[in-house]
PDB file of C-alpha atoms and ligand atoms in Angstrom:
ATOM      1  CA  UNK S   1     -21.650 -10.329   8.736  1.00  0.00           C
ATOM      2  CA  UNK S   2     -18.174  -9.030   9.585  1.00  0.00           C
ATOM      3  CA  UNK S   3     -15.752 -10.861   7.294  1.00  0.00           C
ATOM      4  CA  UNK S   4     -12.603 -10.282   9.366  1.00  0.00           C
ATOM      5  CA  UNK S   5     -13.868 -10.962  12.882  1.00  0.00           C
ATOM      6  CA  UNK S   6     -11.042 -12.315  15.057  1.00  0.00           C
ATOM      7  CA  UNK S   7      -8.374 -11.368  12.510  1.00  0.00           C
ATOM      8  CA  UNK S   8      -5.376  -9.142  13.193  1.00  0.00           C
ATOM      9  CA  UNK S   9      -4.526  -6.742  10.362  1.00  0.00           C
ATOM     10  CA  UNK S  10      -1.311  -4.736  10.056  1.00  0.00           C
ATOM     11  CA  UNK S  11      -1.701  -1.744   7.748  1.00  0.00           C
ATOM     12  CA  UNK S  12       1.457   0.203   6.931  1.00  0.00           C
ATOM     13  CA  UNK S  13       1.234   3.945   6.334  1.00  0.00           C
ATOM     14  CA  UNK S  14      -2.193   3.955   7.978  1.00  0.00           C
ATOM     15  CA  UNK S  15      -1.843   7.212   9.906  1.00  0.00           C
ATOM     16  CA  UNK S  16      -3.345   9.076   6.951  1.00  0.00           C
ATOM     17  CA  UNK S  17      -4.479   8.906   3.331  1.00  0.00           C
ATOM     18  CA  UNK S  18      -5.305   5.664   1.549  1.00  0.00           C
ATOM     19  CA  UNK S  19      -3.841   3.566   4.388  1.00  0.00           C
ATOM     20  CA  UNK S  20      -6.105   5.181   6.929  1.00  0.00           C
ATOM     21  CA  UNK S  21      -9.182   4.550   4.788  1.00  0.00           C
ATOM     22  CA  UNK S  22      -8.111   0.910   4.399  1.00  0.00           C
ATOM     23  CA  UNK S  23      -7.646   0.540   8.161  1.00  0.00           C
ATOM     24  CA  UNK S  24     -11.126   2.024   8.707  1.00  0.00           C
ATOM     25  CA  UNK S  25     -12.566  -0.474   6.232  1.00  0.00           C
ATOM     26  CA  UNK S  26     -10.847  -3.508   7.727  1.00  0.00           C
ATOM     27  CA  UNK S  27     -11.893  -2.405  11.226  1.00  0.00           C
ATOM     28  CA  UNK S  28     -15.495  -2.152  10.016  1.00  0.00           C
ATOM     29  CA  UNK S  29     -15.170  -5.786   8.923  1.00  0.00           C
ATOM     30  CA  UNK S  30     -14.169  -6.721  12.461  1.00  0.00           C
ATOM     31  CA  UNK S  31     -10.371  -6.854  12.192  1.00  0.00           C
ATOM     32  CA  UNK S  32      -8.130  -5.708  15.026  1.00  0.00           C
ATOM     33  CA  UNK S  33      -5.961  -2.987  13.507  1.00  0.00           C
ATOM     34  CA  UNK S  34      -2.242  -2.398  13.877  1.00  0.00           C
ATOM     35  CA  UNK S  35      -1.277   0.992  12.442  1.00  0.00           C
ATOM     36  CA  UNK S  36       2.383   1.001  11.385  1.00  0.00           C
ATOM     37  CA  UNK S  37       3.648   4.419  10.389  1.00  0.00           C
ATOM     38  CA  UNK S  38       6.624   6.741  10.605  1.00  0.00           C
ATOM     39  CA  UNK S  39       4.496   9.299  12.421  1.00  0.00           C
ATOM     40  CA  UNK S  40       1.055   9.550  13.985  1.00  0.00           C
ATOM     41  CA  UNK S  41       0.602   5.806  14.408  1.00  0.00           C
ATOM     42  CA  UNK S  42      -0.446   5.790  18.041  1.00  0.00           C
ATOM     43  CA  UNK S  43      -2.918   8.604  17.602  1.00  0.00           C
ATOM     44  CA  UNK S  44      -4.448   7.011  14.516  1.00  0.00           C
ATOM     45  CA  UNK S  45      -4.818   3.688  16.330  1.00  0.00           C
ATOM     46  CA  UNK S  46      -7.058   5.274  18.956  1.00  0.00           C
ATOM     47  CA  UNK S  47      -9.837   5.295  16.346  1.00  0.00           C
ATOM     48  CA  UNK S  48     -10.115   1.503  16.564  1.00  0.00           C
ATOM     49  CA  UNK S  49     -11.274  -0.870  19.280  1.00  0.00           C
ATOM     50  CA  UNK S  50      -8.094  -2.382  20.748  1.00  0.00           C
ATOM     51  CA  UNK S  51      -6.135  -0.634  18.015  1.00  0.00           C
ATOM     52  CA  UNK S  52      -2.349  -0.759  18.231  1.00  0.00           C
ATOM     53  CA  UNK S  53      -0.141   2.029  16.911  1.00  0.00           C
ATOM     54  CA  UNK S  54       3.530   1.374  16.216  1.00  0.00           C
ATOM     55  CA  UNK S  55       6.073   3.911  15.052  1.00  0.00           C
ATOM     56  CA  UNK S  56       8.125   2.192  12.413  1.00  0.00           C
ATOM     57  CA  UNK S  57      10.119   2.922   9.290  1.00  0.00           C
ATOM     58  CA  UNK S  58       9.075   0.069   7.013  1.00  0.00           C
ATOM     59  CA  UNK S  59      12.321   0.317   5.055  1.00  0.00           C
ATOM     60  CA  UNK S  60      14.378  -0.531   8.157  1.00  0.00           C
ATOM     61  CA  UNK S  61      14.978  -4.229   8.771  1.00  0.00           C
ATOM     62  CA  UNK S  62      15.246  -4.048  12.570  1.00  0.00           C
ATOM     63  CA  UNK S  63      12.191  -1.815  12.910  1.00  0.00           C
ATOM     64  CA  UNK S  64      10.099  -4.142  10.765  1.00  0.00           C
ATOM     65  CA  UNK S  65      11.179  -7.111  12.880  1.00  0.00           C
ATOM     66  CA  UNK S  66      10.069  -5.180  15.952  1.00  0.00           C
ATOM     67  CA  UNK S  67       6.740  -4.361  14.273  1.00  0.00           C
ATOM     68  CA  UNK S  68       5.961  -8.042  13.870  1.00  0.00           C
ATOM     69  CA  UNK S  69       7.275  -8.990  17.333  1.00  0.00           C
ATOM     70  CA  UNK S  70       5.133  -6.301  18.997  1.00  0.00           C
ATOM     71  CA  UNK S  71       2.090  -7.265  16.950  1.00  0.00           C
ATOM     72  CA  UNK S  72       2.413 -10.870  18.062  1.00  0.00           C
ATOM     73  CA  UNK S  73       3.044  -9.891  21.679  1.00  0.00           C
ATOM     74  CA  UNK S  74       0.068  -7.536  21.850  1.00  0.00           C
ATOM     75  CA  UNK S  75      -2.439  -9.195  19.511  1.00  0.00           C
ATOM     76  CA  UNK S  76      -1.447 -12.868  19.711  1.00  0.00           C
ATOM     77  CA  UNK S  77      -1.093 -13.378  15.953  1.00  0.00           C
ATOM     78  CA  UNK S  78      -1.116 -11.801  12.512  1.00  0.00           C
ATOM     79  CA  UNK S  79      -3.535 -12.657   9.684  1.00  0.00           C
ATOM     80  CA  UNK S  80      -3.626  -9.736   7.263  1.00  0.00           C
ATOM     81  CA  UNK S  81      -0.819  -7.485   6.044  1.00  0.00           C
ATOM     82  CA  UNK S  82      -1.557  -4.456   3.889  1.00  0.00           C
ATOM     83  CA  UNK S  83       1.622  -2.963   2.442  1.00  0.00           C
ATOM     84  CA  UNK S  84       0.490   0.576   1.745  1.00  0.00           C
ATOM     85  CA  UNK S  85       3.250   2.882   3.043  1.00  0.00           C
ATOM     86  CA  UNK S  86       5.032   4.596   0.213  1.00  0.00           C
ATOM     87  CA  UNK S  87       6.596   7.745  -1.155  1.00  0.00           C
ATOM     88  CA  UNK S  88       4.566   9.490  -3.827  1.00  0.00           C
ATOM     89  CA  UNK S  89       3.282  13.059  -3.745  1.00  0.00           C
ATOM     90  CA  UNK S  90       6.437  14.483  -2.172  1.00  0.00           C
ATOM     91  CA  UNK S  91       8.429  13.340  -5.208  1.00  0.00           C
ATOM     92  CA  UNK S  92       9.209  15.982  -7.781  1.00  0.00           C
ATOM     93  CA  UNK S  93       8.100  15.148 -11.322  1.00  0.00           C
ATOM     94  CA  UNK S  94      11.125  15.559 -13.594  1.00  0.00           C
ATOM     95  CA  UNK S  95      13.075  13.989 -16.396  1.00  0.00           C
ATOM     96  CA  UNK S  96      14.776  10.739 -15.376  1.00  0.00           C
ATOM     97  CA  UNK S  97      18.128  12.382 -16.221  1.00  0.00           C
ATOM     98  CA  UNK S  98      17.619  14.698 -13.265  1.00  0.00           C
ATOM     99  CA  UNK S  99      16.760  12.094 -10.643  1.00  0.00           C
ATOM    100  CA  UNK S 100      19.629  11.767  -8.142  1.00  0.00           C
ATOM    101  CA  UNK S 101      20.703   8.172  -7.457  1.00  0.00           C
ATOM    102  CA  UNK S 102      20.083   8.727  -3.760  1.00  0.00           C
ATOM    103  CA  UNK S 103      16.445   9.611  -4.403  1.00  0.00           C
ATOM    104  CA  UNK S 104      16.071   6.603  -6.730  1.00  0.00           C
ATOM    105  CA  UNK S 105      17.391   4.327  -4.009  1.00  0.00           C
ATOM    106  CA  UNK S 106      15.203   5.879  -1.342  1.00  0.00           C
ATOM    107  CA  UNK S 107      12.084   5.270  -3.441  1.00  0.00           C
ATOM    108  CA  UNK S 108      13.099   1.655  -4.016  1.00  0.00           C
ATOM    109  CA  UNK S 109      13.777   1.191  -0.294  1.00  0.00           C
ATOM    110  CA  UNK S 110      10.514   2.673   0.939  1.00  0.00           C
ATOM    111  CA  UNK S 111       8.210   1.405  -1.821  1.00  0.00           C
ATOM    112  CA  UNK S 112       9.704  -2.022  -2.613  1.00  0.00           C
ATOM    113  CA  UNK S 113      12.296  -3.264  -0.107  1.00  0.00           C
ATOM    114  CA  UNK S 114       9.780  -2.464   2.632  1.00  0.00           C
ATOM    115  CA  UNK S 115       7.431  -5.103   1.235  1.00  0.00           C
ATOM    116  CA  UNK S 116      10.176  -7.670   1.144  1.00  0.00           C
ATOM    117  CA  UNK S 117      10.968  -6.881   4.776  1.00  0.00           C
ATOM    118  CA  UNK S 118       7.371  -6.882   6.052  1.00  0.00           C
ATOM    119  CA  UNK S 119       6.446 -10.070   4.188  1.00  0.00           C
ATOM    120  CA  UNK S 120       9.607 -11.871   5.285  1.00  0.00           C
ATOM    121  CA  UNK S 121       8.919 -10.934   8.907  1.00  0.00           C
ATOM    122  CA  UNK S 122       5.151 -11.602   8.839  1.00  0.00           C
ATOM    123  CA  UNK S 123       4.926 -14.859   6.895  1.00  0.00           C
ATOM    124  CA  UNK S 124       6.179 -17.151   9.707  1.00  0.00           C
ATOM    125  CA  UNK S 125       3.417 -15.744  11.943  1.00  0.00           C
ATOM    126  CA  UNK S 126       0.829 -16.325   9.212  1.00  0.00           C
ATOM    127  CA  UNK S 127       2.050 -19.887   8.801  1.00  0.00           C
ATOM    128  CA  UNK S 128       1.499 -20.338  12.545  1.00  0.00           C
ATOM    129  CA  UNK S 129      -2.139 -19.320  12.006  1.00  0.00           C
ATOM    130  CA  UNK S 130      -2.494 -21.737   9.095  1.00  0.00           C
ATOM    131  CA  UNK S 131      -2.796 -19.003   6.466  1.00  0.00           C
ATOM    132  CA  UNK S 132      -3.140 -15.310   5.816  1.00  0.00           C
ATOM    133  CA  UNK S 133      -3.655 -12.560   3.282  1.00  0.00           C
ATOM    134  CA  UNK S 134      -1.221  -9.959   1.991  1.00  0.00           C
ATOM    135  CA  UNK S 135      -2.428  -6.986  -0.052  1.00  0.00           C
ATOM    136  CA  UNK S 136       0.154  -4.734  -1.688  1.00  0.00           C
ATOM    137  CA  UNK S 137      -0.638  -1.227  -2.897  1.00  0.00           C
ATOM    138  CA  UNK S 138       0.814  -0.543  -6.336  1.00  0.00           C
ATOM    139  CA  UNK S 139      -0.447   2.198  -8.667  1.00  0.00           C
ATOM    140  CA  UNK S 140      -1.968   2.618 -12.111  1.00  0.00           C
ATOM    141  CA  UNK S 141       1.214   4.375 -13.274  1.00  0.00           C
ATOM    142  CA  UNK S 142       3.195   1.297 -14.444  1.00  0.00           C
ATOM    143  CA  UNK S 143       0.260   0.201 -16.617  1.00  0.00           C
ATOM    144  CA  UNK S 144       0.010   3.609 -18.246  1.00  0.00           C
ATOM    145  CA  UNK S 145       3.766   4.244 -18.422  1.00  0.00           C
ATOM    146  CA  UNK S 146       3.442   7.648 -16.788  1.00  0.00           C
ATOM    147  CA  UNK S 147       6.512   9.828 -17.573  1.00  0.00           C
ATOM    148  CA  UNK S 148       8.650  12.047 -15.288  1.00  0.00           C
ATOM    149  CA  UNK S 149       8.476   9.833 -12.195  1.00  0.00           C
ATOM    150  CA  UNK S 150      10.666   6.968 -13.356  1.00  0.00           C
ATOM    151  CA  UNK S 151      11.733   5.770  -9.905  1.00  0.00           C
ATOM    152  CA  UNK S 152       8.162   5.777  -8.602  1.00  0.00           C
ATOM    153  CA  UNK S 153       6.659   4.066 -11.651  1.00  0.00           C
ATOM    154  CA  UNK S 154       9.432   1.457 -11.628  1.00  0.00           C
ATOM    155  CA  UNK S 155       8.854   0.791  -7.928  1.00  0.00           C
ATOM    156  CA  UNK S 156       5.129   0.337  -8.449  1.00  0.00           C
ATOM    157  CA  UNK S 157       5.696  -2.009 -11.398  1.00  0.00           C
ATOM    158  CA  UNK S 158       8.021  -4.069  -9.215  1.00  0.00           C
ATOM    159  CA  UNK S 159       5.212  -4.504  -6.703  1.00  0.00           C
ATOM    160  CA  UNK S 160       3.055  -6.245  -9.320  1.00  0.00           C
ATOM    161  CA  UNK S 161       5.900  -8.674 -10.120  1.00  0.00           C
ATOM    162  CA  UNK S 162       6.655  -9.152  -6.415  1.00  0.00           C
ATOM    163  CA  UNK S 163       2.994  -9.978  -5.780  1.00  0.00           C
ATOM    164  CA  UNK S 164       2.869 -12.643  -8.493  1.00  0.00           C
ATOM    165  CA  UNK S 165       6.096 -14.394  -7.555  1.00  0.00           C
ATOM    166  CA  UNK S 166       5.448 -14.333  -3.818  1.00  0.00           C
ATOM    167  CA  UNK S 167       1.919 -15.633  -4.361  1.00  0.00           C
ATOM    168  CA  UNK S 168       3.435 -18.684  -6.105  1.00  0.00           C
ATOM    169  CA  UNK S 169       5.815 -19.244  -3.190  1.00  0.00           C
ATOM    170  CA  UNK S 170       3.122 -19.010  -0.552  1.00  0.00           C
ATOM    171  CA  UNK S 171       0.196 -20.826  -2.151  1.00  0.00           C
ATOM    172  CA  UNK S 172       0.942 -24.068  -0.343  1.00  0.00           C
ATOM    173  CA  UNK S 173       0.919 -22.206   2.987  1.00  0.00           C
ATOM    174  CA  UNK S 174      -2.591 -20.901   2.470  1.00  0.00           C
ATOM    175  CA  UNK S 175      -1.234 -17.371   2.294  1.00  0.00           C
ATOM    176  CA  UNK S 176      -2.693 -15.323  -0.545  1.00  0.00           C
ATOM    177  CA  UNK S 177      -0.826 -12.352  -2.009  1.00  0.00           C
ATOM    178  CA  UNK S 178      -2.681  -9.788  -4.105  1.00  0.00           C
ATOM    179  CA  UNK S 179      -2.290  -6.225  -5.254  1.00  0.00           C
ATOM    180  CA  UNK S 180      -4.447  -3.142  -5.693  1.00  0.00           C
ATOM    181  CA  UNK S 181      -3.423  -0.390  -8.123  1.00  0.00           C
ATOM    182  CA  UNK S 182      -5.192   2.918  -7.506  1.00  0.00           C
ATOM    183  CA  UNK S 183      -5.347   5.856  -9.888  1.00  0.00           C
ATOM    184  CA  UNK S 184      -4.548   9.442  -8.876  1.00  0.00           C
ATOM    185  CA  UNK S 185      -6.192   9.761  -5.459  1.00  0.00           C
ATOM    186  CA  UNK S 186      -7.035  12.790  -3.342  1.00  0.00           C
ATOM    187  CA  UNK S 187      -5.177  11.469  -0.301  1.00  0.00           C
ATOM    188  CA  UNK S 188      -3.764  13.562   2.540  1.00  0.00           C
ATOM    189  CA  UNK S 189      -0.314  13.261   1.016  1.00  0.00           C
ATOM    190  CA  UNK S 190      -1.563  14.594  -2.324  1.00  0.00           C
ATOM    191  CA  UNK S 191      -3.518  17.417  -0.666  1.00  0.00           C
ATOM    192  CA  UNK S 192      -0.282  18.570   0.974  1.00  0.00           C
ATOM    193  CA  UNK S 193       1.023  19.259  -2.552  1.00  0.00           C
ATOM    194  CA  UNK S 194      -1.253  21.674  -4.461  1.00  0.00           C
ATOM    195  CA  UNK S 195       1.205  21.688  -7.384  1.00  0.00           C
ATOM    196  CA  UNK S 196       0.604  17.952  -7.875  1.00  0.00           C
ATOM    197  CA  UNK S 197      -3.156  18.484  -7.822  1.00  0.00           C
ATOM    198  CA  UNK S 198      -2.836  21.262 -10.368  1.00  0.00           C
ATOM    199  CA  UNK S 199      -0.758  19.069 -12.652  1.00  0.00           C
ATOM    200  CA  UNK S 200      -2.779  15.854 -12.430  1.00  0.00           C
ATOM    201  CA  UNK S 201      -6.309  16.300 -11.127  1.00  0.00           C
ATOM    202  CA  UNK S 202      -8.167  17.503 -14.237  1.00  0.00           C
ATOM    203  CA  UNK S 203      -6.256  15.318 -16.714  1.00  0.00           C
ATOM    204  CA  UNK S 204      -6.869  12.246 -14.531  1.00  0.00           C
ATOM    205  CA  UNK S 205     -10.588  12.906 -14.201  1.00  0.00           C
ATOM    206  CA  UNK S 206     -10.920  13.550 -17.950  1.00  0.00           C
ATOM    207  CA  UNK S 207      -9.181  10.239 -18.761  1.00  0.00           C
ATOM    208  CA  UNK S 208     -11.555   8.169 -16.616  1.00  0.00           C
ATOM    209  CA  UNK S 209     -14.669   6.316 -17.623  1.00  0.00           C
ATOM    210  CA  UNK S 210     -16.242   7.430 -14.356  1.00  0.00           C
ATOM    211  CA  UNK S 211     -15.273  11.094 -14.434  1.00  0.00           C
ATOM    212  CA  UNK S 212     -14.841  12.250 -10.864  1.00  0.00           C
ATOM    213  CA  UNK S 213     -12.081  12.590  -8.268  1.00  0.00           C
ATOM    214  CA  UNK S 214     -10.760   9.352  -6.788  1.00  0.00           C
ATOM    215  CA  UNK S 215     -10.965   9.292  -2.999  1.00  0.00           C
ATOM    216  CA  UNK S 216      -9.052   7.022  -0.578  1.00  0.00           C
ATOM    217  CA  UNK S 217     -12.336   5.233   0.217  1.00  0.00           C
ATOM    218  CA  UNK S 218     -12.585   4.032  -3.388  1.00  0.00           C
ATOM    219  CA  UNK S 219      -9.958   1.318  -2.858  1.00  0.00           C
ATOM    220  CA  UNK S 220     -11.304   0.016   0.439  1.00  0.00           C
ATOM    221  CA  UNK S 221     -13.833  -2.481  -0.913  1.00  0.00           C
ATOM    222  CA  UNK S 222     -11.233  -4.232  -3.053  1.00  0.00           C
ATOM    223  CA  UNK S 223      -8.698  -4.441  -0.240  1.00  0.00           C
ATOM    224  CA  UNK S 224     -11.303  -5.793   2.206  1.00  0.00           C
ATOM    225  CA  UNK S 225     -12.400  -8.339  -0.390  1.00  0.00           C
ATOM    226  CA  UNK S 226      -8.830  -9.506  -1.071  1.00  0.00           C
ATOM    227  CA  UNK S 227      -8.121  -9.710   2.667  1.00  0.00           C
ATOM    228  CA  UNK S 228     -11.218 -11.731   3.424  1.00  0.00           C
ATOM    229  CA  UNK S 229     -12.745 -15.162   2.858  1.00  0.00           C
ATOM    230  CA  UNK S 230     -14.678 -14.147  -0.286  1.00  0.00           C
ATOM    231  CA  UNK S 231     -11.289 -14.096  -2.061  1.00  0.00           C
ATOM    232  CA  UNK S 232     -10.148 -17.478  -0.745  1.00  0.00           C
ATOM    233  CA  UNK S 233      -9.318 -18.720  -4.297  1.00  0.00           C
ATOM    234  CA  UNK S 234      -7.795 -15.465  -5.531  1.00  0.00           C
ATOM    235  CA  UNK S 235      -4.031 -14.958  -5.433  1.00  0.00           C
ATOM    236  CA  UNK S 236      -1.295 -13.255  -7.441  1.00  0.00           C
ATOM    237  CA  UNK S 237      -3.801 -10.800  -8.898  1.00  0.00           C
ATOM    238  CA  UNK S 238      -3.782  -7.048  -9.378  1.00  0.00           C
ATOM    239  CA  UNK S 239      -7.007  -5.039  -9.377  1.00  0.00           C
ATOM    240  CA  UNK S 240      -6.746  -1.612 -10.978  1.00  0.00           C
ATOM    241  CA  UNK S 241      -9.066   0.892  -9.297  1.00  0.00           C
ATOM    242  CA  UNK S 242      -9.069   4.131 -11.249  1.00  0.00           C
ATOM    243  CA  UNK S 243     -12.615   4.747 -12.457  1.00  0.00           C
ATOM    244  CA  UNK S 244     -11.857   2.918 -15.704  1.00  0.00           C
ATOM    245  CA  UNK S 245      -8.848   4.970 -16.809  1.00  0.00           C
ATOM    246  CA  UNK S 246      -6.862   1.848 -17.693  1.00  0.00           C
ATOM    247  CA  UNK S 247      -8.401  -1.552 -18.448  1.00  0.00           C
ATOM    248  CA  UNK S 248      -6.190  -4.242 -16.915  1.00  0.00           C
TER     249      UNK S 248
HETATM  250  P1  NAI G 301       0.110   9.636   2.080  1.00  0.00           P
HETATM  251  O1  NAI G 301       1.354  10.410   1.918  1.00  0.00           O
HETATM  252  O2  NAI G 301      -1.182  10.358   2.311  1.00  0.00           O
HETATM  253  O3  NAI G 301       0.288   8.563   3.246  1.00  0.00           O
HETATM  254  C1  NAI G 301       1.410   7.733   3.273  1.00  0.00           C
HETATM  255  C2  NAI G 301       1.645   7.285   4.695  1.00  0.00           C
HETATM  256  O4  NAI G 301       2.772   6.398   4.673  1.00  0.00           O
HETATM  257  C3  NAI G 301       1.989   8.441   5.635  1.00  0.00           C
HETATM  258  O5  NAI G 301       1.246   8.335   6.835  1.00  0.00           O
HETATM  259  C4  NAI G 301       3.494   8.282   5.864  1.00  0.00           C
HETATM  260  O6  NAI G 301       3.922   8.730   7.146  1.00  0.00           O
HETATM  261  C5  NAI G 301       3.655   6.764   5.707  1.00  0.00           C
HETATM  262  N1  NAI G 301       5.022   6.406   5.370  1.00  0.00           N
HETATM  263  C6  NAI G 301       5.810   6.931   4.397  1.00  0.00           C
HETATM  264  N2  NAI G 301       7.031   6.361   4.422  1.00  0.00           N
HETATM  265  C7  NAI G 301       7.022   5.460   5.431  1.00  0.00           C
HETATM  266  C8  NAI G 301       7.978   4.586   5.967  1.00  0.00           C
HETATM  267  N3  NAI G 301       9.216   4.511   5.470  1.00  0.00           N
HETATM  268  N4  NAI G 301       7.624   3.799   7.013  1.00  0.00           N
HETATM  269  C9  NAI G 301       6.386   3.865   7.541  1.00  0.00           C
HETATM  270  N5  NAI G 301       5.420   4.683   7.068  1.00  0.00           N
HETATM  271  C10 NAI G 301       5.746   5.481   6.036  1.00  0.00           C
HETATM  272  O7  NAI G 301       0.049   8.709   0.803  1.00  0.00           O
HETATM  273  P2  NAI G 301      -1.158   8.134  -0.088  1.00  0.00           P
HETATM  274  O8  NAI G 301      -1.348   9.039  -1.236  1.00  0.00           O
HETATM  275  O9  NAI G 301      -2.298   7.767   0.785  1.00  0.00           O
HETATM  276  O10 NAI G 301      -0.479   6.807  -0.671  1.00  0.00           O
HETATM  277  C11 NAI G 301      -0.512   5.579  -0.006  1.00  0.00           C
HETATM  278  C12 NAI G 301      -0.020   4.511  -0.965  1.00  0.00           C
HETATM  279  O11 NAI G 301      -0.845   4.501  -2.127  1.00  0.00           O
HETATM  280  C13 NAI G 301       1.412   4.718  -1.447  1.00  0.00           C
HETATM  281  O12 NAI G 301       2.050   3.467  -1.566  1.00  0.00           O
HETATM  282  C14 NAI G 301       1.211   5.349  -2.824  1.00  0.00           C
HETATM  283  O13 NAI G 301       2.287   5.090  -3.677  1.00  0.00           O
HETATM  284  C15 NAI G 301      -0.031   4.622  -3.271  1.00  0.00           C
HETATM  285  N6  NAI G 301      -0.764   5.308  -4.311  1.00  0.00           N
HETATM  286  C16 NAI G 301      -1.167   6.610  -4.137  1.00  0.00           C
HETATM  287  C17 NAI G 301      -1.838   7.250  -5.149  1.00  0.00           C
HETATM  288  C18 NAI G 301      -2.291   8.659  -5.014  1.00  0.00           C
HETATM  289  O14 NAI G 301      -2.599   9.288  -6.054  1.00  0.00           O
HETATM  290  N7  NAI G 301      -2.399   9.211  -3.831  1.00  0.00           N
HETATM  291  C19 NAI G 301      -2.154   6.570  -6.420  1.00  0.00           C
HETATM  292  C20 NAI G 301      -1.701   5.209  -6.473  1.00  0.00           C
HETATM  293  C21 NAI G 301      -1.033   4.614  -5.460  1.00  0.00           C
END
């Protein structure tokens, strides 16, 4: 049985990569999908029945407010929010001493402040529905303390803390907040950067218990579970999905 029938799910960064796979998975469970992305949102949304595509920069307060307003106007409510949009593969791996402050701040804005903005805008609508589910995409990097990407790893660690504290705030509203932390994944964004694949693919596979590439589809089951009724008593949690590279 479809677990998300009648639910409206906003997935950020769903025009490609992990976000797109998540949107496919939630649609298969019956959810109506809102693709929120900087580019390609409308085209991506055509893959879904009654799909809605909205061009939005999730780090911009006014654009996020418009995302929620349009979702409510076109779909009549909002039940599931997947905060997936983020900067990763385009970031240059280098010593923290060489990271410009501007780049640090941009990573914090896109990867962390965006979640604050989307949750702050979406929660009143979820309260209207009597509950909801938020799933935030972190990364395995803060658990492993991966070097040479200090801004990124810090941002992804913040998402775990954000998830826990917000879950506590929203428990009484019936809104669950959870987190999924993928390992190195062969997403579209990663495939656009062969140098990243060269640096990380083989070492990541070798470090795993299940020694193969991680694909965007590998995280879908966990996100669908956390978004749906089977996880009705699960909140504040982080599930690491990396083929057993790190045991959380
Ligand atoms: P990707 O680069 O393939 O896709 C990211 C999507 O987010 C793109 O469609 C992009 O347009 C959108 N986006 C970026 N900034 C945005 C903004 N300000 N507003 C709206 N949309 C924006 O990325 P990928 O690899 O699929 O990553 C998705 C998420 O998963 C990110 O949060 C990333 O940090 C996380 N992650 C990725 C891993 C990997 O190895 N690929 C591993 C662990 C976590």
